[in-house]
Coordinates of C-alpha atoms in Angstrom, one line a residue:
M1 CA -52.8 -148.0 -97.3
E2 CA -53.5 -145.2 -94.8
K3 CA -57.1 -144.4 -93.8
T4 CA -57.5 -141.0 -92.0
V5 CA -60.0 -140.8 -89.2
Y6 CA -60.1 -137.2 -87.9
N7 CA -57.5 -134.9 -89.3
S8 CA -54.9 -135.1 -86.5
F9 CA -54.8 -138.8 -85.7
P10 CA -54.3 -141.2 -88.7
L11 CA -55.2 -144.9 -88.5
H12 CA -53.3 -147.6 -90.3
P13 CA -55.6 -150.6 -90.8
E14 CA -52.9 -152.8 -92.2
C15 CA -50.5 -152.1 -89.2
P16 CA -49.7 -155.2 -87.1
D17 CA -50.3 -153.0 -83.9
L18 CA -53.9 -152.6 -84.9
R19 CA -54.4 -156.4 -85.2
R20 CA -53.1 -156.9 -81.7
L21 CA -56.1 -154.9 -80.3
A22 CA -58.5 -157.8 -81.0
D23 CA -58.7 -161.0 -83.0
N24 CA -61.6 -159.7 -85.0
P25 CA -60.4 -156.9 -87.4
A26 CA -63.7 -155.0 -87.2
E27 CA -63.6 -155.1 -83.4
A28 CA -59.9 -154.0 -83.5
L29 CA -60.8 -151.0 -85.6
L30 CA -63.6 -150.0 -83.2
R31 CA -61.2 -150.1 -80.3
A32 CA -58.7 -148.1 -82.2
E33 CA -61.3 -145.4 -83.0
A34 CA -62.3 -145.3 -79.3
D35 CA -58.7 -144.7 -78.5
L36 CA -58.6 -141.9 -81.0
V37 CA -61.6 -140.2 -79.4
A38 CA -59.8 -140.4 -76.0
A39 CA -56.6 -139.0 -77.6
E40 CA -58.4 -136.1 -79.2
N41 CA -60.2 -135.2 -76.0
A42 CA -57.0 -135.4 -74.0
A43 CA -55.5 -132.8 -76.5
E44 CA -58.6 -130.6 -76.0
A45 CA -58.1 -130.9 -72.2
D46 CA -54.5 -129.6 -72.6
R47 CA -55.8 -126.8 -74.7
Y48 CA -58.4 -125.9 -72.2
R49 CA -55.8 -125.7 -69.4
T50 CA -53.7 -123.5 -71.7
L51 CA -56.7 -121.2 -72.0
E52 CA -57.0 -121.0 -68.2
D53 CA -53.3 -119.9 -68.1
L54 CA -54.0 -117.3 -70.7
E55 CA -57.0 -115.9 -68.7
E56 CA -54.9 -115.8 -65.5
A57 CA -52.1 -114.1 -67.4
Q58 CA -54.6 -111.4 -68.6
Q59 CA -55.8 -110.8 -65.1
D60 CA -52.1 -110.5 -64.0
G61 CA -51.6 -107.8 -66.7
R62 CA -49.1 -109.9 -68.7
G63 CA -50.3 -108.7 -72.1
V64 CA -52.8 -111.4 -73.1
T65 CA -55.9 -109.9 -74.7
R66 CA -59.5 -110.9 -74.0
R67 CA -59.9 -111.6 -77.7
T68 CA -57.3 -114.4 -77.5
F69 CA -59.1 -116.1 -74.7
V70 CA -62.6 -115.8 -76.2
A71 CA -61.4 -117.2 -79.5
G72 CA -59.9 -120.2 -77.7
A73 CA -63.0 -120.7 -75.6
A74 CA -65.1 -120.7 -78.8
A75 CA -62.9 -123.5 -80.2
T76 CA -63.5 -125.5 -77.1
A77 CA -67.2 -125.0 -77.2
T78 CA -67.1 -126.3 -80.8
A79 CA -65.3 -129.4 -79.6
L80 CA -68.1 -130.0 -77.1
A81 CA -70.7 -129.6 -79.8
T82 CA -68.9 -132.1 -82.0
A83 CA -69.1 -134.5 -79.1
Q84 CA -72.9 -133.9 -79.2
F85 CA -73.1 -133.3 -75.5
V86 CA -75.4 -130.7 -74.1
T87 CA -75.3 -129.9 -70.4
T88 CA -77.6 -127.8 -68.2
S89 CA -76.9 -124.9 -65.9
A90 CA -79.4 -126.5 -63.4
S91 CA -77.0 -129.2 -62.4
F92 CA -76.3 -128.6 -58.7
A93 CA -77.0 -130.1 -55.3
A94 CA -80.0 -130.2 -52.9
T95 CA -83.1 -127.9 -53.1
K96 CA -86.4 -127.2 -51.4
T97 CA -88.6 -130.2 -51.0
G98 CA -91.4 -131.3 -53.2
T99 CA -92.4 -131.4 -56.8
L100 CA -94.9 -129.1 -58.7
I101 CA -96.4 -130.5 -61.9
H102 CA -98.2 -128.0 -64.2
V103 CA -100.7 -129.7 -66.5
F104 CA -101.8 -127.4 -69.3
L105 CA -105.0 -128.2 -71.2
Y106 CA -104.7 -126.6 -74.6
G107 CA -107.8 -125.3 -76.3
G108 CA -109.6 -123.6 -73.5
L109 CA -111.4 -125.8 -71.0
D110 CA -115.0 -125.0 -70.3
G111 CA -114.7 -124.7 -66.5
L112 CA -118.5 -124.9 -66.0
S113 CA -118.4 -128.4 -67.5
L114 CA -115.9 -129.4 -64.8
I115 CA -117.4 -127.7 -61.8
A116 CA -120.6 -125.6 -61.5
P117 CA -122.9 -124.2 -58.8
D118 CA -125.8 -126.6 -58.3
N119 CA -129.3 -125.6 -59.4
D120 CA -128.1 -122.3 -60.7
P121 CA -130.8 -120.4 -62.6
V122 CA -128.4 -118.5 -64.8
L123 CA -126.9 -121.8 -66.0
A124 CA -130.3 -123.4 -66.4
K125 CA -131.3 -120.7 -68.8
A126 CA -128.0 -120.1 -70.7
R127 CA -126.8 -123.7 -71.2
P128 CA -129.6 -126.2 -70.6
D129 CA -127.9 -128.7 -72.9
L130 CA -124.5 -128.5 -71.0
L131 CA -125.5 -128.9 -67.3
L132 CA -123.7 -131.4 -65.2
G133 CA -125.6 -134.6 -64.6
N134 CA -127.2 -136.1 -61.5
D135 CA -124.2 -138.4 -61.2
S136 CA -122.0 -135.5 -60.3
L137 CA -119.9 -135.4 -57.1
A138 CA -120.6 -132.9 -54.4
L139 CA -118.2 -130.1 -53.7
G140 CA -118.2 -127.5 -51.0
R141 CA -120.0 -124.2 -51.1
G142 CA -122.9 -125.5 -53.2
F143 CA -120.8 -126.7 -56.2
K144 CA -120.8 -130.0 -57.9
L145 CA -118.0 -131.8 -59.9
T146 CA -118.4 -133.8 -63.1
S147 CA -118.6 -137.5 -62.8
A148 CA -115.7 -137.7 -65.2
F149 CA -113.5 -137.0 -62.1
K150 CA -114.8 -140.0 -60.2
P151 CA -111.4 -141.8 -60.4
L152 CA -110.1 -139.0 -58.0
E153 CA -113.0 -139.4 -55.5
Q154 CA -110.8 -140.8 -52.7
W155 CA -108.5 -137.7 -52.8
L156 CA -111.6 -135.5 -52.9
K157 CA -112.8 -137.1 -49.7
A158 CA -109.3 -136.9 -48.2
G159 CA -109.2 -133.1 -48.7
Q160 CA -106.5 -133.3 -51.3
L161 CA -108.5 -132.4 -54.5
G162 CA -109.7 -128.8 -54.9
F163 CA -110.8 -126.3 -57.5
I164 CA -110.5 -122.5 -57.9
P165 CA -113.3 -121.1 -60.1
A166 CA -113.5 -117.8 -62.1
V167 CA -109.7 -117.6 -62.8
S168 CA -108.4 -115.2 -65.4
D169 CA -106.2 -112.1 -66.0
E170 CA -107.1 -108.9 -67.8
R171 CA -104.1 -109.4 -70.1
L172 CA -105.6 -112.6 -71.6
S173 CA -107.4 -112.3 -74.9
R174 CA -109.6 -114.9 -76.6
S175 CA -106.7 -115.9 -78.9
H176 CA -105.4 -119.4 -78.2
F177 CA -101.9 -118.4 -79.0
Q178 CA -101.8 -115.1 -77.1
A179 CA -103.5 -116.5 -74.0
A180 CA -101.5 -119.7 -73.8
D181 CA -98.3 -117.7 -74.3
A182 CA -99.2 -115.3 -71.4
C183 CA -100.2 -118.2 -69.2
N184 CA -96.9 -120.0 -69.7
L185 CA -94.8 -116.8 -69.4
G186 CA -96.6 -115.5 -66.4
G187 CA -97.4 -112.2 -68.2
L188 CA -97.0 -110.6 -71.6
P189 CA -93.8 -111.3 -73.6
N190 CA -92.5 -107.7 -73.1
E191 CA -93.1 -108.0 -69.4
T192 CA -91.2 -111.2 -69.0
G193 CA -88.6 -111.0 -71.6
G194 CA -89.9 -114.3 -73.0
R195 CA -88.9 -116.2 -69.9
G196 CA -91.3 -118.9 -68.5
W197 CA -92.8 -118.5 -65.1
L198 CA -91.7 -122.0 -64.0
D199 CA -88.1 -121.1 -65.0
G200 CA -88.4 -118.0 -62.8
L201 CA -89.7 -120.2 -60.0
V202 CA -86.7 -122.5 -60.2
D203 CA -84.5 -119.5 -59.3
N204 CA -86.1 -119.6 -55.8
L205 CA -85.7 -123.3 -55.2
G206 CA -81.9 -123.4 -54.6
K207 CA -79.6 -125.9 -56.2
G208 CA -80.7 -129.2 -57.7
T209 CA -80.0 -131.9 -60.2
A210 CA -80.2 -131.7 -63.9
F211 CA -83.7 -133.2 -63.6
R212 CA -85.1 -130.3 -61.5
S213 CA -86.9 -128.9 -64.5
V214 CA -88.6 -131.4 -66.8
G215 CA -91.0 -131.0 -69.7
V216 CA -92.6 -134.3 -70.8
G217 CA -93.0 -134.0 -74.6
S218 CA -91.0 -133.5 -77.8
M219 CA -90.8 -129.7 -77.3
L220 CA -90.0 -127.6 -74.2
P221 CA -93.0 -125.6 -73.2
R222 CA -92.7 -121.8 -72.9
S223 CA -93.2 -122.0 -69.1
L224 CA -89.8 -123.7 -68.7
V225 CA -87.8 -121.6 -71.2
G226 CA -85.2 -119.4 -69.6
N227 CA -81.9 -119.5 -67.6
N228 CA -82.1 -122.9 -65.9
G229 CA -81.6 -125.4 -68.7
A230 CA -84.8 -127.5 -68.4
L231 CA -84.8 -131.0 -69.9
S232 CA -87.4 -132.0 -72.5
L233 CA -88.0 -135.7 -73.1
N234 CA -90.6 -138.0 -74.3
N235 CA -89.4 -140.8 -72.1
V236 CA -86.7 -141.4 -69.6
G237 CA -84.7 -143.7 -72.0
S238 CA -84.5 -140.9 -74.6
L239 CA -82.1 -138.9 -72.5
R240 CA -78.7 -140.1 -73.9
L241 CA -75.7 -139.0 -76.0
N242 CA -76.3 -138.8 -79.7
G243 CA -74.5 -141.0 -82.1
D244 CA -73.7 -144.7 -82.7
D245 CA -74.3 -147.0 -79.8
R246 CA -70.9 -148.7 -80.4
F247 CA -69.1 -145.5 -79.5
R248 CA -71.3 -144.2 -76.8
A249 CA -69.5 -145.6 -73.7
A250 CA -66.1 -144.6 -75.1
T251 CA -67.4 -141.1 -75.8
E252 CA -68.9 -140.7 -72.3
K253 CA -65.6 -141.8 -70.8
A254 CA -63.7 -139.4 -72.9
I255 CA -66.0 -136.5 -72.0
K256 CA -65.6 -137.2 -68.3
G257 CA -61.8 -137.2 -68.7
L258 CA -61.8 -134.0 -70.7
F259 CA -63.7 -132.1 -67.9
T260 CA -62.0 -133.4 -64.8
G261 CA -59.5 -131.4 -62.9
I262 CA -59.7 -128.2 -65.0
N263 CA -60.7 -125.9 -62.2
H264 CA -63.5 -124.2 -64.1
P265 CA -67.3 -123.9 -63.5
V266 CA -68.0 -125.9 -66.6
E267 CA -66.4 -128.9 -64.9
E268 CA -69.3 -129.2 -62.4
A269 CA -72.0 -128.7 -65.0
V270 CA -70.6 -131.3 -67.3
Q271 CA -69.9 -133.8 -64.6
D272 CA -73.4 -133.4 -63.1
G273 CA -74.9 -133.6 -66.6
M274 CA -73.1 -136.9 -67.2
G275 CA -74.6 -138.0 -63.8
A276 CA -78.0 -137.2 -65.2
L277 CA -77.3 -139.4 -68.2
A278 CA -76.2 -142.2 -65.9
T279 CA -79.3 -141.8 -63.8
A280 CA -81.5 -142.0 -67.0
Q281 CA -79.7 -145.0 -68.3
K282 CA -80.0 -146.8 -65.0
L283 CA -83.7 -146.1 -64.8
A284 CA -84.3 -147.1 -68.4
A285 CA -82.1 -150.3 -68.1
K286 CA -85.2 -152.4 -67.5
P287 CA -88.9 -151.7 -68.3
Y288 CA -90.6 -149.5 -65.6
Q289 CA -93.0 -151.4 -63.4
P290 CA -95.7 -149.3 -61.8
A291 CA -97.2 -150.2 -58.4
A292 CA -99.5 -153.2 -58.3
G293 CA -102.8 -152.5 -60.1
V294 CA -101.7 -149.2 -61.7
E295 CA -102.3 -148.9 -65.4
Y296 CA -101.3 -145.8 -67.4
Q297 CA -103.3 -144.9 -70.6
G298 CA -103.4 -141.9 -72.9
V299 CA -102.0 -138.8 -71.2
G300 CA -101.2 -141.1 -68.3
N301 CA -98.0 -142.2 -70.2
A302 CA -96.6 -138.7 -69.6
F303 CA -97.3 -139.1 -65.8
K304 CA -95.6 -142.5 -66.0
Q305 CA -92.3 -140.9 -67.0
L306 CA -92.5 -138.5 -64.1
A307 CA -93.3 -141.4 -61.7
Q308 CA -90.3 -143.2 -62.9
L309 CA -88.1 -140.2 -62.3
I310 CA -89.5 -139.3 -58.9
K311 CA -89.5 -142.8 -57.6
G312 CA -86.0 -143.3 -59.0
G313 CA -84.6 -140.3 -57.0
A314 CA -84.0 -137.9 -59.9
N315 CA -85.0 -134.9 -57.7
V316 CA -87.6 -133.4 -60.0
R317 CA -88.8 -130.0 -58.7
V318 CA -91.0 -128.6 -61.5
A319 CA -92.4 -130.5 -64.5
T320 CA -95.0 -130.0 -67.2
V321 CA -97.5 -132.1 -69.0
G322 CA -99.6 -130.9 -72.0
M323 CA -102.9 -132.2 -73.2
G324 CA -104.9 -131.0 -76.1
G325 CA -108.5 -131.4 -77.3
Y326 CA -110.3 -128.8 -75.2
D327 CA -111.5 -126.4 -77.9
T328 CA -115.1 -127.5 -77.8
H329 CA -117.1 -125.2 -80.2
E330 CA -119.5 -128.0 -81.0
N331 CA -120.3 -131.5 -79.7
Q332 CA -118.9 -130.6 -76.3
G333 CA -120.6 -133.5 -74.5
T334 CA -120.5 -132.5 -70.8
R335 CA -122.2 -135.7 -69.6
E336 CA -121.1 -139.3 -69.6
G337 CA -120.3 -140.5 -73.2
G338 CA -119.7 -137.0 -74.4
Q339 CA -116.4 -135.7 -76.0
L340 CA -115.4 -133.4 -73.1
H341 CA -116.5 -135.9 -70.4
R342 CA -114.1 -138.5 -72.0
R343 CA -111.2 -136.1 -72.1
L344 CA -111.7 -135.1 -68.5
N345 CA -112.0 -138.8 -67.5
E346 CA -108.8 -139.6 -69.2
L347 CA -107.1 -136.8 -67.3
A348 CA -108.6 -137.8 -63.9
S349 CA -107.7 -141.5 -64.5
A350 CA -104.1 -140.5 -65.3
M351 CA -103.8 -138.4 -62.2
A352 CA -105.3 -141.1 -60.0
A353 CA -102.9 -143.7 -61.4
F354 CA -99.9 -141.3 -60.8
F355 CA -100.7 -140.6 -57.2
T356 CA -101.4 -144.3 -56.5
D357 CA -98.2 -145.3 -58.2
L358 CA -96.2 -142.7 -56.1
G359 CA -97.5 -144.1 -52.9
P360 CA -95.9 -142.3 -49.9
K361 CA -93.9 -140.1 -52.3
A362 CA -97.2 -138.4 -53.4
A363 CA -97.1 -136.5 -50.1
D364 CA -94.4 -134.3 -51.7
V365 CA -96.2 -133.7 -55.0
T366 CA -98.7 -131.1 -56.2
I367 CA -100.4 -131.2 -59.6
M368 CA -101.9 -127.9 -60.9
V369 CA -104.2 -128.1 -64.0
S370 CA -105.0 -125.0 -65.9
S371 CA -106.0 -123.8 -69.4
E372 CA -105.4 -120.7 -71.5
F373 CA -108.9 -119.4 -70.8
G374 CA -112.5 -120.4 -69.9
R375 CA -115.4 -120.4 -72.3
R376 CA -118.6 -118.4 -72.5
V377 CA -121.5 -119.1 -70.1
G378 CA -124.1 -119.6 -72.9
S379 CA -124.2 -122.6 -75.1
N380 CA -124.0 -122.2 -78.9
S381 CA -126.2 -125.3 -79.6
G382 CA -124.0 -128.0 -78.2
G383 CA -120.7 -126.2 -77.7
T384 CA -119.1 -123.0 -76.2
D385 CA -117.0 -120.2 -77.6
H386 CA -113.9 -118.7 -76.2
G387 CA -114.4 -116.7 -73.0
H388 CA -112.7 -116.0 -69.6
G389 CA -113.1 -117.1 -66.0
G390 CA -111.7 -120.6 -66.2
V391 CA -111.0 -123.2 -63.5
I392 CA -107.8 -124.4 -62.0
T393 CA -107.6 -127.8 -60.4
L394 CA -105.3 -128.9 -57.6
L395 CA -104.4 -132.4 -56.6
S396 CA -101.9 -132.3 -53.7
G397 CA -100.1 -134.5 -51.2
K398 CA -100.7 -131.6 -48.8
K399 CA -104.2 -131.2 -47.5
L400 CA -106.1 -128.3 -49.0
A401 CA -108.2 -125.6 -47.3
G402 CA -111.3 -126.9 -49.0
S403 CA -112.7 -128.5 -52.2
L404 CA -113.8 -125.1 -53.6
L405 CA -111.1 -122.5 -53.1
G406 CA -110.7 -118.8 -53.7
T407 CA -113.5 -116.2 -54.3
W408 CA -116.9 -116.9 -55.8
N409 CA -119.5 -114.2 -56.1
G410 CA -122.0 -115.9 -58.4
L411 CA -123.1 -115.5 -62.0
D412 CA -125.6 -112.7 -61.5
K413 CA -123.3 -110.1 -63.2
L414 CA -121.5 -111.7 -66.1
D415 CA -118.5 -110.1 -67.9
S416 CA -119.9 -109.6 -71.4
G417 CA -121.3 -113.1 -71.3
D418 CA -118.3 -114.6 -69.5
V419 CA -117.6 -115.8 -66.0
P420 CA -116.1 -112.8 -64.2
E421 CA -112.5 -112.8 -63.0
Y422 CA -112.9 -113.4 -59.2
N423 CA -109.4 -114.9 -58.8
N424 CA -106.3 -113.7 -60.7
M425 CA -104.6 -116.5 -62.5
F426 CA -101.0 -115.5 -61.5
N427 CA -102.0 -115.1 -57.8
V428 CA -103.3 -118.7 -58.0
Y429 CA -100.1 -119.9 -59.7
G430 CA -98.0 -118.1 -57.1
A431 CA -100.1 -119.4 -54.1
V432 CA -99.8 -123.0 -55.4
A433 CA -96.0 -122.6 -55.7
Q434 CA -95.7 -120.8 -52.3
G435 CA -97.6 -123.5 -50.5
R436 CA -95.7 -126.3 -52.2
F437 CA -92.2 -124.9 -51.6
G438 CA -92.6 -122.5 -48.6
L439 CA -91.7 -119.4 -50.6
T440 CA -91.9 -115.9 -49.2
N441 CA -94.2 -113.3 -50.8
A442 CA -91.1 -111.5 -52.0
E443 CA -89.8 -114.6 -53.7
V444 CA -93.2 -115.1 -55.5
D445 CA -93.2 -111.5 -56.6
K446 CA -90.0 -112.1 -58.5
V447 CA -91.6 -114.8 -60.6
F448 CA -94.3 -112.6 -62.1
P449 CA -92.9 -109.3 -63.3
R450 CA -95.2 -106.2 -63.1
Q451 CA -97.6 -108.1 -60.9
K452 CA -98.0 -107.4 -57.2
Y453 CA -98.6 -110.8 -55.7
A454 CA -101.7 -111.1 -53.5
P455 CA -101.5 -114.3 -51.4
M456 CA -104.4 -116.8 -51.4
K457 CA -105.1 -119.5 -48.8
L458 CA -105.2 -122.7 -50.8
Y459 CA -103.6 -125.2 -48.3
A460 CA -104.9 -126.2 -44.9

């Protein structure tokens, strides 16, 4: 009796030829189906070459219409979708050195619970219940740092940990959604066309592997949305072809064969995409072992995936990590044991583990931590409401210009109860990227539409 698998290629389970493929009938059937996949894809390759001939014929004026070619190309794209393979337009060769990781703290971090001017009379009056404790770490220019960041003290002493206070932009509202969206896009949606600022940055970094843009998480953040095909993954092992494990190797082989020798740009993209799959499979083949003494917990597990990629030579250039829990209207807990102190300590511990794990490779990595907005200066009986003037944190393999960076003109004149904007958010973003990758002012300008970039000295 005939069993039809795919419309064009029938299988005959009772045929003696099938039994010769293996002693076990089930294994023989699997091998036959794998051969069918290869046969179908060979046919698709022939059809693709025919499409190329049609396109050349059109260009030579031999009467073939653009509609004929587009219809054929659509059929080929459908075949690719059926194979469940998605490539990336970011699959190329070498790029500018280094990795920038943008950590976004969702909810609106109270920057004055992270760093604050020491013995400030405005803070003593406006938030006596939210002052930093005596166990705080000393920063430059009369500021102090929450003890929650003690895991990063060695990098602070080495000049590699710094903070930019009073960061905002006039376009940011007190709406979580609107402000987070603008921060990730690098401006308002109508200014950016909905394209993320990190995707615009990737345009300036030259060619790179399929891993050059990576978002750790189940959804791609807005900052990476755009033209460069960023990858979104929860863990390195999750990057793989869809479908039954039994057919995966045969399908990969068939895809490679289909897109070899076709003299078309898609060939390079697909082949490099398959290379990314091979890299991920190689890295995930055995459990990742961090450097001796390093333990990842909480948000640290996201950094663990990036450490595995970076140490494995995946050529990551920009990456994102998200962390929630910073909307502290009540029970904020700035000091040890408090809610916010615990969240910041989890973050600091993760960053310390990551840099320790990277070892010498940390020299080429910069972490930038920001949030959608700051919070109001005054306490509302144990918490703070949405405000402006937040803090951006830098941990860099490159030495910084100081532990307190940018402009600070004090809290004598508040902005309707908020920390004033002394440092524009997108100038900070641009200066971080410029120092990491050696970009020109003109290149940074292109990343943030309708914003004239004003350089800032952040690195030594």
